[in-house]
Amino acid sequence: MTESTGSVLEIRDLHVTVGEGDETKEILRGVDLTIRSGETHAIMGPNGSGKSTLAYSIAGHPKYTITGGTVTLDGEDVLEMTVDERARAGLFLAMQYPVEVPGVSVSNFLRTAKTAVSGEAPKLRTWVKDVRTEMEALEMDSAFAERNVNEGFSGGEKKRHEILQMGLLKPKIAILDETDSGLDVDALRVVSEGVNRAKANSAVGVLLITHYTRILRYIEPDFVHVFVAGRVVEEGGKELADKLEAEGYASYLKADAEAAAIS
Amino acid sequence: MPENQTPDTIAGPAESAALASELFADGVGAQAGPPTTPAEGTGGPAGAHSHGGPAPTGSPAERFTSTDPDDFPVVTGREEEWRFTPLKRVRTLLEGAASGARLEVETDLPAGVELTTVGADDPLLKGLPEPVDRLAALTRVNAGGATVVRIPAEAQLDRPVTLSMRGSGAADVVWGMTVIEVGAFAEATVVLDHSGRANYSGGVAVVVGDGARVELVSVQDWAPGAVHGGQYDAVVGRDATYTQVVVTLGGDLVRLVSNVDYTSTGGTADLSGVYFADETQHQEHRLWVDHSTPNCTSNVVYKGALQGEQAHTVWVGDVRIRPAATGTETYELNRNLVLTDGARADSVPNLEIETGEIVSAGHASATGRFDDEQLFYLCSRGIDAETARRLVVRGFFADVVQKIGVPALADRLMGSIEQRLGALPGLEEQEHPEGELQPA
């Protein structure tokens, strides 16, 4: 998709809390990230570091309160947009735990979403072909389209369904929240190939959130960001992932604890 | 849907035999509370779920019936069968004043279908199941006869039988009695389509001949201010299939009591309902399926949505499996979708099992809020909040609405539900209770 080249998602000093009153907890504590079309960024971090909060905050989940900073897509203020406006602007979030929507078929859902994102109903013939091609590539049975959205899906089916949507909706920037979690090797390969196909087809910028380095063997990151306690603590190329693979997060956590003790 | 869900299934004869023997051990007797009787004062605020308390209340194992209104005490509101009903709003009906007021009825009768009326003394009426409460008995008396729809044996109708019944807005109570007689092996769909404004109390009896397949669709699409009470009886013949779909959308108060009896073996009753209560509407659906013969099946699915202050729905599903009803297969389900704060859904399933030799018996009841996570998921794909909400509600009702064997009617009802969804607040404006989503 040519018009997506040149897109840039800029996150500046983003602060996010959850909860209200005395229960308020700051999860993101000044996140800076820039993701451009065609780039793949991996965000790696231990559990509870705020990786998913970052993903959901960008997508606009109402549970999270933005207390500071900015998020812009090609200069437009993302934080001012409703959830659906963000998607129509070109953002996509592949969720770690996709939600079941009983009574709504996958085919109806996909068509409705595509119509919303592109502003007009897709041409029936090409659309049916696109869906079928994409599903075949993701090794999904055609009967899948008649099932209800995520209802009774296995973990692997849910993730394939997320990547199916990414392939069909053609976002400018896609955030993949632990898409690799819970997948066996075959499913991981299929899902990763789906992401790589989307990258090749549309130069989508990818923000890949993961706990493990495993998926990075299939999807090669241009940048790796280590995320600890609500912010990026180290950045580098893919060699940084190798270091994490070997050493884990212990040294970062220790440094963070020391920093917290001093401050 | 974040909700309190309690699927109870007693599957298989062995398990239920054990349960039955426990329940009906010496000295306990058949009148003992069933395993699923609700606690006193069930209901409560939206999201509350009445189920499984130890206090033996719920419906009595034997139900009193009579054609004489005076055999029933004057309703006080403390009775089990009236305790959820705002009596003030049904007072005109319960006062029982005779009246000559009628609904305007338009009929569409396929060839072969006969429409007649019979007088109060007609033997047909004497043979019907008796009224189960005072209002139904008043109705039987005041209707002074009945409208009878006869579908001959082995008939195959080319279209549904439709009775469009319209209230003219008169203050006088309209009393009505409709009997639908379906001959053996006939196949028919009958639609009772209520609209307009009326104070209406209508009895409906469907006599399903052996081997017949009948669907009764009762639509309560009343104008605001209408009050509708009614007792629906189905008498299901040998190997017959009775399908009932109740759709309650309009009116100020609707209270329908649906009963099923089986005359012989092999009968099937499939009872479904869809209801949508807006601000101040009271919609009450009570069911009583009485399995007294072997090898019969019943399946109950009622789904409701509520929005607005003081919207109140009540669902009470009683299934009784008597000692002779071996080989029974029964399941009942009620789900409520609470769209806004301030609405209240009461849901009371009761299952009484008096024989262990059944195929299966179970029930489930769940009341949940509109699921913000579903909305978020759909919106995150570019779908605007209103469309997303429509998809979710349409999906929620889909399986029941699909049972309506008249596609045009199903579309009309779904459209009418969707129209009423418009006034809901947006995703961002809703409150978000803690703990629904815990991304790592």
PDB file of N, CA and C in Angstrom, chain B residues 61 99 128 165 260 402 419:
ATOM      1  N   ALA B  61     -44.720 -27.547  44.287  1.00  0.00           N
ATOM      2  CA  ALA B  61     -44.652 -28.722  43.436  1.00  0.00           C
ATOM      3  C   ALA B  61     -45.989 -28.985  42.752  1.00  0.00           C
ATOM      4  N   SER B  99     -66.358  -6.426  30.363  1.00  0.00           N
ATOM      5  CA  SER B  99     -66.410  -5.348  29.381  1.00  0.00           C
ATOM      6  C   SER B  99     -66.647  -5.930  28.002  1.00  0.00           C
ATOM      7  N   LEU B 128     -59.821 -27.675  28.140  1.00  0.00           N
ATOM      8  CA  LEU B 128     -58.503 -27.019  28.144  1.00  0.00           C
ATOM      9  C   LEU B 128     -57.882 -27.028  29.537  1.00  0.00           C
ATOM     10  N   MET B 165     -53.601  -8.307  16.170  1.00  0.00           N
ATOM     11  CA  MET B 165     -54.565  -7.870  17.185  1.00  0.00           C
ATOM     12  C   MET B 165     -54.148  -6.508  17.695  1.00  0.00           C
ATOM     13  N   VAL B 260     -46.798 -25.915  29.591  1.00  0.00           N
ATOM     14  CA  VAL B 260     -46.783 -27.023  28.636  1.00  0.00           C
ATOM     15  C   VAL B 260     -47.170 -28.311  29.350  1.00  0.00           C
ATOM     16  N   GLN B 402     -33.513 -16.431  15.229  1.00  0.00           N
ATOM     17  CA  GLN B 402     -33.469 -17.366  14.096  1.00  0.00           C
ATOM     18  C   GLN B 402     -34.540 -18.446  14.184  1.00  0.00           C
ATOM     19  N   GLN B 419     -33.261  -0.172  16.632  1.00  0.00           N
ATOM     20  CA  GLN B 419     -33.671   1.214  16.688  1.00  0.00           C
ATOM     21  C   GLN B 419     -33.624   1.749  18.117  1.00  0.00           C
TER      22      GLN B 419
END
